[in-house]
Each structure stands twice: as C-alpha cells, then as structure tokens.
C-alpha cells in the first residue's frame, strides 16, 4: 500500500528517488504482500492482509465491510486518546469553550471524555510517533501527512461515519487524501505572513522582506524553526523554497546570517511573539493569524501583510491510528471537530480558518476578517498563498539553519 | 605477621560475608545505573554511528561520518561548543565569586541561625525553574522594571530603551548566574562550616591579620568546596538549553539548543546523538581530571 502512495507524493524534483531509496529495505516485504494479494490471497495470508484491507479498497466500496467488521461503539473501551496541540480541547486557553465547541458533541454522543497528550510542533509530534507512541487520533499539519502515512501507522477514515463531512470544503480535503483514501480530515487552516506595527513600519511595500529590513534593526522577530529558510527562499525569489539545492541553501544561509543581527529573538510560542509585539519590543514578525486577532482586539495599528511573494498557508487536521480500539469513538470525535460550532469557535477564538463551509465568518471582527481575507474565496489559491509543503531534505535544511543560529 | 591460623580463617570468613553484603548493597544502584544510564548511552552511541535507524529518511548505513564532521573542525557545532564553554566558564566564575562571600558569612559570621538563613537562600529552589527565568523577562524587557526606572529618572529616553538587557548572551549569563548562586553557596558553606575554628584562633594568636588569615588559612582549606561549587555550575550549564531558549534571542544560542533542535525539529538524531555523546565525553574527562585534583586537595588539607 505504501508503494501505491508514493506516486501521489512524487511531485517535487528528486523526491521519487529519495523515497524509493528510503524504503528499499521495506519494499521487499510490501511487494510480497501486494503480489500475494494479486495471487488471490491464499488462506494463510488472509489474516495479514485483513489489516491492509481498509487501505486497499476504495472508501465507498469498503464502508459496508468496515462497518461489519468493526464492533459497535458500546464494545469499544472509550477514553479516546487524542494527540494534539495545546488549546485544541485540553482547555489550556479556554477551558469551558474548548470542551463545549470542539468536543461537546462528541461527549454528548458517546458519554466519553477524551484524554489529551500534547505536542509542541509538528516535528516533535512526528518524532514521538516514529519512536513508538500510539494514540487513537492525532492532529498534525498537512505538510507532514505524507510522512505519517508512510510510517504505516495510520488508517483512512470512513467518511460516511462523519456526518458533517459533506460540509467540509472538498478542495481542502485533497491535502488529506492518499491513494484515494481520506487519511486525514483537514480542519483548521491559517497563514504565515509578516505582521507589522504601522506606527513604526512602512506598510506600503508588502513583502516578506520586511523581516530582513535594516530599517527595523532590533525590532524583528523570526520563528524558531527552519521555516525561516523557506521564507528567506521566497524573499530571494528562489523557485521552490521547499526543495532547495545545496547552492540555494547556502545562498539562503548566507542571507540569513547577514540579517540575523537585525532580529530581537526567535519565537517558539506565538503568544510570546504577541506579548513582545504588544509591548513594542518588536515591530515586525513572522506571524500566524492568532496574533493578528489579538492585535486587532487590542486596537493596535497593525497590518497583516499580503506579501508580493505570496503568503504561506497551512492546514491541519485529524488522522486515525491504524491500531485504534476506539474506531467509532474516533469518528464521533472527528465529526464533532468538523461541525459548524467547532468551526465558528476556531474562527472567533483563535482567528483560524476552518474547512467547514457553513461556518459564518461574521463571528470574526471585521478588521481581522479583512486582514485574513476570509471573505475572499481565492485567498488560499496560488499565487496569493503557497501551501506549506513537505520538505524532503529536512535534515539538510536543519544543518544550514543550525549554522545560521550558531553564527 | 603474627596472625594465627584461626584468626586468619575467621578474617577470611568475615571478608567473604562482607563482600556478599557489599554486593547486595551495590546491586540496586548498579542495576539502576545499567538500566537507566549505561544502556541508554549505548543506544545514543548506536544512533550516533547510524547503527540504529529511527526515521525512514535515515541513511541506514553504519558510518562515523557525523563524528568525522564534528571532530575535523568543519562543523559549525564545534564553534558553538567553544562558545558554550566560554559562557559556562564565565558564569561559573561569577557564581563562585558571588557565592563565596555568602557561604563565608553564613559559616563564620552568623551564629545559631545559620541553618535558617541557609534554608532561606535555598528557598528559591522551591519555585519553578521556568518561573524564575520568565521573571527576568519582566525585569529586563523594553518596558520592564529596569528600563522603566531608567526612563523615569531621565537617564534613558523611553523611546530608546536598552535592548541588550533582554534576548542576548548577557541575559543568558545573568539568568544562569542568578539561578545557580544558591546551589553553589551550599558546597562553599559546607567546606567553611567544617573548618577547624581553632586554626583561625591560632593564626590570630601568631599575629596574622584577618586578611592574611583568610589568604593563608581559610581560603586554602575551603578550596575543595570552591572547586566542587565550580563544577556544580560548569557541568550543567554547558548543556543548558532552556534559559537560552527563553531569554537568549539570536546571540544566546548554545550547544544544548542545537542538540535539542536536532532531536525535536531537525529530525537528525544521528548528529544530535553525536553532539550529546561528545558533551558527555568532555564532561567525563573534566570530572576525571578535576576529581583527581579535588582528592589531592583533600589529602593536602
């Protein structure tokens, strides 16, 4: 099944070769399974293949058999294990509202209370799962979906069990599909773009270049991840900043090193960036939409740029672990997250978009709605926004980024 | 020499029992060390040469490439390592200089209430480490306590606060020093507390001034505590990553941060393990060297 997924992901130059190489050691076994399957599934293989069946048959045809083989919800243990970002249901930010809007429907339908395990960023989440951690449901972001699927620890959703699924934006659902299967259900989305304080920063030229502008020395915040390499790549006009060659990486590194002196700090938590932005410790920064909402609510004179290089868009959503014992619970949970109420909660409280098209954007203050372009149906399309994409040579990027930090 | 047969065999029997008792007593800690130190370190070593793969992107071949990159000077991490060593040395020296008078005062000047005062000095340890680091953000920020005070007194324009107070190498060293001072006051206090006070009386009887007594008697006798204190700070701060992460900005980045980044963000566990193991090796060598030195000191004392 992994072999079948690879072609879907070989969009970027050189990746096909790499993926091929990566899996050389495992391909033998998987090929064997596949050919054994073609050969008519001998009796001895049937048990092994049963585990792969969900993935190998199209969702429409499989839903009946899946339902038949999955025990009813009463027989599931419950206590759903959710691996998620902080503030997405565990109550870190809005204890009452997160529970009510994100999984209130789930609690009502199942009588269950989910248990949350938190991660700080996509990379640490992925690392933890690679190292063997298992849950029922996880909430990574789109650019890493392929990695999770490749690990073979996820299974596709049966979207017929998610009654809110038809309300979700089909265009955005594509990010979660592998081999025609909905392995992830994209829910929350947002941007990466410069946020500037117009009291101090000239907003007439909207560009990522503001994060590297000598005029704002000591008043700039970068994010503390190698995404800065990508942002610099767009600023320098590199064609595909998600898959740069060694020469391009060296160019980006030298650029970042030469601009590093302008930067006050790298942020790890968006709230840290917001506090510094509010206090005037920084005037311009790499920003997610939540900080835009806070700045608007605080009455600041801000601009969330639509840079000429294009914003970067991200989308995150729920995935289902292959060995879950809470199959139906998990679907109820995803259904709760896919609801209009959950969508409006995300919009109103975090200023994040949601793939539910029935959500009413007017729950977001006018200023933020304009800043994010929520009324513009093309706001997520190229060239206005580039989707955050898988970086095949991530560890090489990290080496160059370490050189920037250590310089 | 004049040991009878009986005595000798009795002693051997005692020794056997003694040895068995020792083995029993040591088994617990040894198994603990084996399970939670030796085996994990072996795993890290295996990662560092690629003998164990974690990610599908790992090359899957055993090689010393990452060690070679680190040790042959071309690596950015070596420069970072020396920077961290320099920062840790500075911090340790400052901390010892600050903690020595405190320990001295507690051990030799305060009478009965010294343990109460010692407890007060250690009290900050009861609050969260993060909280203590974050408090400095409030103090050192652009609109923080110090900058507000400077602008209030007119020494600094409110539009032009001193920015290197926060998010700089200075901040990292300041916060680290603040955090470690109470911890270091302890070994200094102990070494001064057990000092034989009659030596000080003898010195003064022989006509030594207080300064001379300090330089010739007190200081040499407390040096083992000072070295222990120095190591107490130096070793953990080389690998420090939380403080630079929170207040270090772009220039306070340390060796420990790159290890953390390689494991959690860069997904390059091979290089991360190499860096971690290198640090462990350096610390072990330092311990061995200083440890011997400490023992010699103790014998001389």
XYZ file of C-alpha atoms in Angstrom:
708
model
C 0.000 0.000 0.000
C 2.907 2.295 0.596
C 4.147 1.740 -2.918
C 0.835 2.935 -4.216
C 1.066 6.105 -2.193
C 4.475 7.144 -3.410
C 3.455 8.305 -6.887
C 0.941 10.683 -5.326
C 3.729 12.390 -3.476
C 6.419 12.495 -6.119
C 5.511 15.953 -7.234
C 8.773 17.554 -6.311
C 12.008 17.059 -8.101
C 14.180 14.289 -6.830
C 11.740 13.132 -4.239
C 10.807 9.993 -6.103
C 14.363 8.786 -5.979
C 14.701 9.607 -2.319
C 11.500 7.920 -1.289
C 12.476 4.936 -3.347
C 15.774 4.754 -1.515
C 14.215 5.300 1.868
C 12.010 2.308 1.565
C 14.363 -0.075 -0.126
C 14.619 -2.173 2.971
C 10.872 -2.415 3.441
C 9.801 -2.684 -0.113
C 10.620 -6.361 -0.249
C 8.070 -7.266 2.340
C 5.445 -4.907 0.984
C 5.860 -6.075 -2.563
C 5.469 -9.570 -1.317
C 2.188 -8.653 0.315
C 0.980 -6.930 -2.795
C 1.797 -9.781 -5.135
C 0.436 -12.278 -2.684
C -2.748 -10.223 -2.765
C -2.856 -10.283 -6.563
C -2.303 -14.013 -6.487
C -5.676 -14.418 -4.886
C -4.993 -14.125 -1.194
C -4.037 -17.557 -0.077
C -5.653 -18.654 3.152
C -2.519 -18.211 5.170
C -2.150 -14.608 4.022
C -5.725 -13.612 4.658
C -5.139 -12.641 8.265
C -2.174 -10.425 7.438
C -3.989 -8.780 4.601
C -7.097 -8.077 6.647
C -5.156 -5.299 8.330
C -4.449 -3.685 4.978
C -7.920 -4.091 3.566
C -9.212 -0.707 4.693
C -6.435 0.956 2.814
C -6.523 -1.158 -0.293
C -10.150 -0.824 -1.298
C -11.850 2.438 -2.268
C -13.726 4.031 0.609
C -17.155 3.817 -0.997
C -16.993 0.104 -1.506
C -15.333 -0.657 1.771
C -17.614 1.176 4.143
C -20.073 -1.691 4.343
C -17.476 -4.297 5.136
C -15.662 -1.989 7.548
C -18.868 -1.382 9.443
C -19.482 -5.097 9.579
C -16.022 -5.900 10.938
C -15.834 -3.047 13.433
C -17.605 -3.740 16.713
C -20.406 -1.400 17.787
C -19.470 1.640 19.836
C -20.669 0.086 23.097
C -17.969 -2.551 22.842
C -15.181 -0.009 22.485
C -13.164 0.914 25.576
C -13.627 4.701 25.238
C -11.212 7.097 26.942
C -10.220 8.343 23.496
C -6.529 9.263 23.318
C -6.068 12.495 21.403
C -2.590 13.696 20.395
C -2.989 17.385 19.753
C -1.745 20.946 20.011
C -2.194 22.781 23.264
C -5.517 24.634 23.427
C -7.326 22.369 20.988
C -9.597 20.725 23.510
C -7.415 20.153 26.562
C -8.515 23.510 27.949
C -5.204 25.350 28.037
C -6.651 28.531 26.561
C -10.433 28.409 27.043
C -11.236 25.555 29.450
C -15.011 25.758 29.062
C -15.334 26.742 25.422
C -12.798 24.284 24.027
C -14.687 21.466 25.636
C -18.086 22.780 24.643
C -17.402 23.572 20.996
C -14.637 21.204 19.966
C -15.826 18.007 21.592
C -19.124 18.813 23.292
C -20.996 16.942 20.578
C -18.642 14.021 20.973
C -19.232 13.900 24.714
C -22.976 14.037 24.142
C -22.939 11.285 21.538
C -20.630 8.897 23.351
C -20.670 9.907 27.019
C -16.870 9.741 26.830
C -14.235 12.225 27.962
C -11.176 12.257 25.700
C -7.691 12.251 27.166
C -5.159 14.641 25.667
C -1.480 14.249 25.017
C 0.119 17.456 23.758
C 2.860 18.257 21.293
C 4.692 21.496 20.725
C 5.235 21.328 16.997
C 4.776 19.007 14.054
C 8.294 17.704 14.119
C 8.265 16.678 17.756
C 4.845 15.063 17.244
C 6.125 13.057 14.308
C 9.289 12.103 16.206
C 7.250 10.800 19.091
C 5.126 8.611 16.843
C 8.181 7.330 14.985
C 9.684 6.433 18.343
C 6.645 4.296 19.077
C 3.980 6.447 20.754
C 0.427 5.486 19.734
C -2.896 7.204 20.308
C -6.365 6.991 18.772
C -6.384 10.325 16.981
C -3.668 12.839 16.107
C -3.750 16.357 14.716
C -0.652 17.084 12.622
C -0.422 19.598 9.804
C -0.678 18.984 6.117
C 2.934 19.168 5.067
C 3.707 16.182 7.276
C 0.722 13.992 6.364
C 2.735 12.033 3.824
C 5.330 11.140 6.465
C 2.686 9.850 8.845
C 1.041 7.761 6.150
C 4.413 6.395 5.052
C 5.078 5.161 8.569
C 2.170 2.782 8.120
C 0.656 3.640 11.498
C -2.444 5.441 10.189
C -5.625 4.170 8.564
C -8.092 6.052 6.374
C -11.299 7.482 7.810
C -14.636 6.076 6.807
C -16.064 9.433 5.836
C -19.588 8.001 5.741
C -19.377 7.794 9.545
C -18.639 11.555 9.754
C -21.998 13.178 9.108
C -20.507 16.679 8.917
C -18.018 15.612 6.268
C -20.092 16.831 3.276
C -19.976 20.357 4.722
C -16.182 20.441 4.553
C -14.514 22.225 1.657
C -13.720 19.473 -0.882
C -10.844 21.476 -2.333
C -9.107 21.455 1.013
C -9.857 17.805 1.663
C -7.408 16.870 -1.082
C -4.475 17.581 1.243
C -5.503 14.626 3.400
C -6.031 12.124 0.601
C -3.542 9.427 -0.243
C -4.267 6.707 -2.741
C -7.846 7.929 -2.976
C -8.356 7.493 0.739
C -9.083 10.195 3.307
C -6.217 9.510 5.712
C -6.521 12.948 7.282
C -9.525 15.230 7.579
C -8.208 18.796 7.247
C -9.976 21.150 9.643
C -8.130 24.260 10.800
C -6.155 26.438 8.426
C -4.270 29.670 8.576
C -1.430 31.698 7.169
C 2.177 32.557 7.656
C 2.850 36.185 6.761
C 4.544 39.250 8.233
C 2.629 41.150 10.885
C 3.834 44.727 11.305
C 3.132 47.634 13.630
C 2.163 50.526 11.326
C 3.137 53.116 13.958
C 6.741 52.268 13.208
C 6.852 50.260 10.000
C 6.167 51.433 6.458
C 3.352 49.210 5.212
C 3.264 50.434 1.625
C 5.541 47.691 0.352
C 4.030 44.397 1.404
C 6.780 41.787 1.358
C 8.465 39.123 3.450
C 11.463 41.409 3.017
C 10.237 43.416 6.000
C 11.597 40.605 8.178
C 15.060 41.358 6.781
C 14.823 45.156 6.619
C 17.781 47.108 8.023
C 15.452 49.950 8.985
C 13.887 47.849 11.706
C 17.064 46.585 13.331
C 16.391 45.017 16.728
C 12.633 45.153 16.218
C 12.108 41.976 14.213
C 11.024 38.517 15.378
C 11.625 35.303 13.443
C 10.141 31.927 14.221
C 12.494 29.424 15.822
C 12.195 26.798 13.105
C 13.801 26.078 9.765
C 10.684 27.570 8.131
C 12.747 30.748 8.165
C 14.834 29.134 5.417
C 11.704 28.838 3.291
C 10.602 32.414 3.976
C 14.061 33.651 3.056
C 13.893 31.488 -0.061
C 10.683 33.187 -1.192
C 12.171 36.588 -0.401
C 15.225 35.844 -2.528
C 12.997 34.644 -5.364
C 14.107 31.020 -5.272
C 11.794 28.940 -7.410
C 10.922 26.158 -4.995
C 11.954 27.065 -1.449
C 10.578 23.748 -0.159
C 13.167 21.763 -2.078
C 16.300 23.858 -2.436
C 19.600 22.655 -3.826
C 22.796 22.911 -1.815
C 23.770 26.113 -3.624
C 20.382 27.653 -2.933
C 20.548 26.580 0.710
C 23.985 28.132 1.033
C 22.679 31.361 -0.511
C 19.744 31.411 1.903
C 22.010 30.640 4.845
C 24.407 33.459 3.986
C 21.462 35.811 3.583
C 20.012 34.845 6.966
C 23.387 35.097 8.677
C 23.851 38.593 7.272
C 20.398 39.617 8.543
C 20.477 37.840 11.875
C 21.798 40.899 13.662
C 18.500 42.657 12.963
C 16.497 40.098 14.893
C 15.493 40.533 18.510
C 14.516 36.911 19.131
C 13.152 33.748 17.552
C 9.736 32.821 18.873
C 8.641 29.351 19.922
C 5.147 30.104 21.166
C 3.018 32.506 19.185
C 1.889 34.031 22.446
C 5.466 35.073 23.226
C 5.591 36.867 19.912
C 2.287 38.573 20.690
C 3.483 39.826 24.088
C 6.618 41.314 22.545
C 4.602 42.801 19.673
C 2.158 44.412 22.087
C 4.875 45.851 24.305
C 6.671 47.287 21.286
C 9.729 45.104 21.772
C 9.296 44.060 18.165
C 7.539 45.839 15.295
C 7.559 43.140 12.634
C 7.445 39.378 12.794
C 6.689 36.037 11.230
C 3.095 35.615 12.314
C 0.155 33.256 12.455
C -3.418 34.608 12.395
C -3.951 34.367 16.159
C -1.568 37.255 16.799
C -3.463 39.288 14.185
C -6.658 38.753 16.154
C -5.023 39.790 19.415
C -3.558 42.914 17.826
C -6.959 43.828 16.441
C -8.668 43.273 19.771
C -6.024 45.446 21.465
C -6.760 48.249 18.992
C -3.255 48.286 17.580
C -2.405 49.952 14.293
C -1.289 46.812 12.509
C -1.031 45.297 9.047
C -1.099 41.588 8.315
C 0.710 41.700 5.017
C -0.312 40.042 1.792
C 3.328 39.876 0.675
C 4.089 40.110 -3.010
C 5.863 36.748 -2.705
C 2.551 35.270 -1.528
C 1.538 34.162 1.939
C 2.234 30.641 3.100
C -0.912 28.734 4.012
C -1.147 25.793 6.355
C -3.855 23.314 7.085
C -4.042 20.805 9.905
C -6.487 18.038 10.638
C -7.260 14.770 12.303
C -5.746 11.410 11.466
C -6.784 7.984 12.716
C -4.303 5.475 14.080
C -4.366 2.053 12.495
C -4.435 0.099 15.728
C -7.127 2.142 17.473
C -9.636 0.287 19.594
C -11.893 3.324 19.505
C -12.714 3.337 15.798
C -16.257 4.633 16.179
C -15.393 6.947 19.062
C -12.702 8.477 16.875
C -15.191 9.087 14.062
C -17.579 10.758 16.500
C -14.696 12.920 17.657
C -13.800 13.917 14.106
C -17.452 14.649 13.474
C -17.526 16.955 16.473
C -14.431 18.772 15.199
C -15.927 19.044 11.714
C -19.072 20.724 12.996
C -20.154 24.284 12.280
C -19.941 25.056 16.019
C -16.313 23.924 16.191
C -15.533 25.917 13.060
C -17.029 29.104 14.445
C -15.218 28.568 17.734
C -11.888 28.389 15.911
C -12.747 31.495 13.927
C -13.970 33.524 16.873
C -11.442 32.489 19.493
C -8.265 31.710 17.562
C -8.901 33.564 14.296
C -8.078 30.371 12.439
C -9.991 29.296 9.372
C -11.938 26.052 9.295
C -12.722 23.852 6.338
C -16.423 23.770 7.259
C -18.015 25.969 4.595
C -21.158 26.573 6.641
C -19.244 28.486 9.311
C -20.262 32.123 9.466
C -17.182 34.357 9.072
C -19.044 37.252 10.685
C -18.154 35.796 14.085
C -14.724 37.286 13.404
C -14.293 41.034 13.963
C -14.355 42.998 10.677
C -10.739 44.093 10.911
C -9.440 40.576 11.336
C -11.770 39.260 8.638
C -10.320 41.716 6.169
C -6.761 41.113 7.330
C -7.128 37.389 6.834
C -9.185 37.692 3.648
C -11.908 35.423 4.966
C -14.450 36.894 2.554
C -12.213 36.218 -0.442
C -12.813 32.721 -1.846
C -9.449 32.752 -3.651
C -7.389 33.718 -0.635
C -5.936 30.227 -0.323
C -5.148 29.893 -4.032
C -1.848 30.449 -5.827
C -0.269 32.931 -6.172
C -1.850 34.611 -3.165
C -0.838 31.725 -0.942
C 1.542 28.794 -1.274
C 0.554 25.722 0.683
C 3.068 24.668 3.290
C 4.764 21.709 1.650
C 6.734 18.696 2.677
C 10.492 19.358 2.834
C 12.173 16.199 1.568
C 15.646 17.220 2.661
C 14.641 18.348 6.119
C 17.781 17.283 7.976
C 19.920 19.143 5.438
C 17.773 22.245 5.962
C 18.282 21.814 9.691
C 22.061 21.739 9.250
C 22.014 25.026 7.364
C 19.570 26.542 9.842
C 21.839 25.455 12.734
C 24.669 27.245 11.003
C 22.540 30.381 10.952
C 21.736 30.076 14.623
C 25.293 29.279 15.624
C 26.841 32.033 13.500
C 52.562 -11.100 60.704
C 51.875 -12.951 63.910
C 48.459 -13.990 62.851
C 47.279 -17.406 63.963
C 45.633 -19.844 61.582
C 42.335 -19.373 63.359
C 42.365 -15.636 63.177
C 43.234 -15.689 59.507
C 40.398 -18.009 58.586
C 37.960 -16.019 60.712
C 39.037 -12.871 58.904
C 38.609 -14.556 55.531
C 35.105 -15.660 56.526
C 34.291 -12.138 57.620
C 35.638 -10.800 54.377
C 33.508 -13.210 52.373
C 30.377 -12.202 54.266
C 31.388 -8.602 53.938
C 31.855 -8.947 50.235
C 28.479 -10.588 49.838
C 26.882 -7.766 51.816
C 28.617 -5.181 49.699
C 27.452 -6.846 46.512
C 23.898 -6.920 47.818
C 24.018 -3.282 48.770
C 25.535 -2.237 45.466
C 23.250 -4.338 43.282
C 20.361 -1.882 43.438
C 22.258 1.229 42.359
C 24.291 -0.733 39.821
C 21.216 -2.199 38.152
C 19.666 1.240 38.182
C 22.745 2.731 36.516
C 22.869 -0.065 33.987
C 19.205 0.246 33.034
C 18.861 3.986 33.073
C 22.326 5.183 32.195
C 24.612 2.654 30.533
C 22.044 1.121 28.195
C 20.538 4.454 27.115
C 24.017 5.853 26.491
C 24.796 2.766 24.426
C 21.666 3.482 22.414
C 22.733 7.071 21.871
C 26.119 5.796 20.735
C 24.389 3.423 18.323
C 22.348 6.310 16.938
C 25.459 8.417 16.521
C 27.051 5.927 14.136
C 23.808 5.074 12.371
C 23.619 1.556 13.802
C 20.039 2.253 14.853
C 17.628 3.971 12.466
C 14.563 5.807 13.555
C 13.258 7.771 10.641
C 12.514 6.440 7.201
C 14.836 9.166 5.923
C 17.823 7.867 7.881
C 20.582 6.585 5.600
C 20.652 3.174 7.234
C 24.380 2.628 6.951
C 26.812 2.434 9.823
C 29.399 5.167 9.476
C 31.432 7.551 11.533
C 30.559 10.414 9.207
C 28.858 12.569 11.819
C 31.776 12.107 14.215
C 34.172 12.986 11.466
C 32.202 16.137 10.639
C 32.180 17.185 14.274
C 35.811 16.477 15.067
C 37.587 17.597 11.930
C 36.784 21.224 12.524
C 34.479 21.799 9.580
C 31.426 21.568 11.792
C 29.504 24.597 12.926
C 28.748 22.762 16.163
C 32.363 22.834 17.359
C 32.389 26.618 17.287
C 29.138 26.578 19.184
C 30.652 24.200 21.706
C 33.553 26.547 22.442
C 31.151 29.436 22.729
C 29.128 27.472 25.284
C 32.303 26.561 27.179
C 33.285 30.213 27.334
C 29.836 31.218 28.552
C 29.763 28.448 31.160
C 33.228 29.335 32.438
C 32.204 32.962 32.817
C 29.001 32.041 34.572
C 30.763 29.594 36.892
C 33.432 32.130 37.820
C 30.842 34.819 38.525
C 28.690 32.469 40.529
C 31.578 31.282 42.671
C 32.667 34.865 43.304
C 29.125 35.743 44.370
C 28.506 32.623 46.396
C 31.768 32.555 48.328
C 31.075 35.633 50.465
C 27.597 34.299 51.111
C 28.917 30.944 52.259
C 31.634 32.658 54.286
C 29.160 34.911 56.012
C 26.815 32.045 56.824
C 29.510 29.694 58.089
C 31.714 32.046 60.033
C 29.783 35.197 60.897
C 26.276 34.023 61.689
C 25.835 32.158 64.910
C 22.976 29.897 65.747
C 20.634 30.937 62.960
C 22.905 29.927 60.090
C 20.790 26.952 59.073
C 17.664 29.065 58.983
C 19.425 31.560 56.739
C 20.785 28.753 54.588
C 17.248 27.489 54.129
C 16.159 30.976 53.076
C 18.913 31.104 50.474
C 17.889 27.749 49.073
C 14.195 28.682 49.187
C 14.075 29.984 45.586
C 14.717 26.392 44.538
C 11.228 25.592 45.712
C 9.740 27.731 42.945
C 9.580 26.638 39.345
C 12.705 26.978 37.246
C 10.663 28.368 34.356
C 9.037 30.932 36.578
C 12.400 32.181 37.764
C 13.640 32.526 34.193
C 10.479 34.186 32.952
C 10.531 36.683 35.830
C 13.651 38.156 34.262
C 11.689 38.979 31.136
C 9.539 41.268 33.234
C 12.595 42.838 34.816
C 14.756 43.252 31.717
C 12.229 43.921 28.943
C 11.977 47.181 26.986
C 9.090 48.209 29.198
C 10.483 46.218 32.114
C 11.404 47.285 35.613
C 14.929 48.477 34.856
C 14.163 50.294 31.621
C 11.103 51.950 33.178
C 13.244 53.091 36.062
C 15.905 54.467 33.731
C 13.358 56.410 31.708
C 11.606 57.606 34.871
C 14.845 59.046 36.186
C 15.519 60.556 32.766
C 18.733 58.612 32.265
C 17.328 56.941 29.196
C 14.713 58.094 26.718
C 11.555 55.950 26.908
C 11.656 55.628 23.096
C 15.151 54.239 23.224
C 15.248 51.549 25.913
C 18.383 49.489 26.419
C 17.632 46.450 24.311
C 20.592 44.243 25.125
C 19.160 43.686 28.606
C 16.866 41.038 27.138
C 17.452 38.458 24.390
C 21.232 38.475 24.430
C 24.217 36.488 25.570
C 24.397 38.832 28.555
C 20.859 37.870 29.591
C 21.619 34.162 29.393
C 24.675 34.517 31.598
C 22.883 36.774 34.068
C 19.931 34.429 34.440
C 22.131 31.345 34.702
C 24.237 33.010 37.382
C 21.111 34.009 39.287
C 19.749 30.503 39.139
C 22.923 28.780 40.293
C 24.100 31.060 43.095
C 22.132 29.393 45.919
C 23.148 25.964 44.706
C 26.791 26.926 44.825
C 26.625 28.631 48.177
C 25.931 25.204 49.638
C 29.264 23.400 48.999
C 31.158 26.557 49.917
C 29.199 26.779 53.132
C 29.852 23.135 53.957
C 33.596 23.400 53.411
C 33.814 26.527 55.539
C 31.496 25.206 58.210
C 33.633 22.162 58.917
C 36.745 24.316 59.094
C 38.522 23.863 62.413
C 37.962 27.221 64.104
C 40.964 26.736 66.376
C 43.169 27.195 63.301
C 41.795 30.688 62.911
C 42.438 31.407 66.570
C 45.965 30.070 66.221
C 46.552 32.323 63.235
C 45.407 35.359 65.103
C 47.457 34.317 68.183
C 50.505 34.209 65.950
C 49.835 37.741 64.826
C 48.265 37.233 61.410
C 45.941 39.956 60.208
C 42.395 38.949 59.253
C 43.211 39.257 55.577
C 46.348 37.163 55.968
C 44.398 34.558 57.924
C 41.898 34.400 55.098
C 44.527 34.096 52.372
C 46.803 31.627 54.170
C 44.317 29.558 56.178
C 40.644 29.913 55.315
C 40.848 30.092 51.540
C 43.229 27.145 51.017
C 41.182 24.983 53.351
C 37.948 25.782 51.537
C 39.348 25.369 48.035
C 37.937 21.869 47.638
C 34.474 23.310 48.228
C 35.167 26.065 45.731
C 36.190 23.587 43.051
C 33.180 21.416 43.766
C 30.998 24.507 43.514
C 32.613 25.497 40.246
C 31.928 22.083 38.765
C 28.372 22.161 40.088
C 27.691 25.123 37.847
C 30.016 24.474 34.967
C 28.875 20.975 34.062
C 25.125 21.540 33.857
C 25.424 24.935 32.192
C 27.469 23.714 29.190
C 24.478 21.669 28.083
C 21.914 24.273 29.126
C 19.124 24.963 26.639
C 16.048 26.219 28.481
C 17.413 29.579 29.554
C 18.857 30.471 26.120
C 15.593 29.353 24.560
C 13.589 31.751 26.708
C 15.836 34.789 27.010
C 18.740 34.158 24.645
C 17.415 35.786 21.499
C 19.631 35.273 18.481
C 23.019 35.595 20.138
C 22.439 33.498 23.245
C 22.028 30.233 21.331
C 24.082 27.484 22.968
C 25.360 23.991 22.236
C 22.466 22.419 24.150
C 19.983 24.228 21.933
C 21.422 22.648 18.828
C 21.125 19.190 20.398
C 17.515 19.888 21.266
C 16.772 21.264 17.814
C 18.365 18.284 16.079
C 16.238 15.869 18.080
C 12.920 17.713 18.055
C 12.902 19.870 14.933
C 15.606 18.777 12.554
C 14.898 15.063 12.952
C 18.603 14.327 12.616
C 19.120 12.038 15.575
C 22.470 10.837 14.300
C 24.098 14.259 14.540
C 22.144 15.004 17.722
C 23.437 11.825 19.364
C 26.971 12.602 18.270
C 26.785 16.051 19.839
C 25.220 14.690 23.023
C 27.812 11.964 23.376
C 30.662 14.370 22.706
C 29.385 16.585 25.504
C 29.113 13.594 27.801
C 32.682 12.632 26.953
C 34.030 16.103 27.633
C 32.209 16.269 30.949
C 33.509 12.832 31.905
C 37.069 13.880 31.135
C 36.630 17.058 33.129
C 35.224 15.086 36.045
C 38.129 12.671 35.936
C 40.677 15.473 35.811
C 39.067 17.696 38.413
C 38.093 14.743 40.566
C 41.690 13.738 40.997
C 42.600 17.305 41.691
C 39.909 17.512 44.338
C 41.145 14.384 46.072
C 44.723 15.641 46.116
C 43.470 18.836 47.658
C 41.610 16.916 50.307
C 44.761 14.958 51.176
C 46.835 18.105 51.378
C 44.202 19.694 53.568
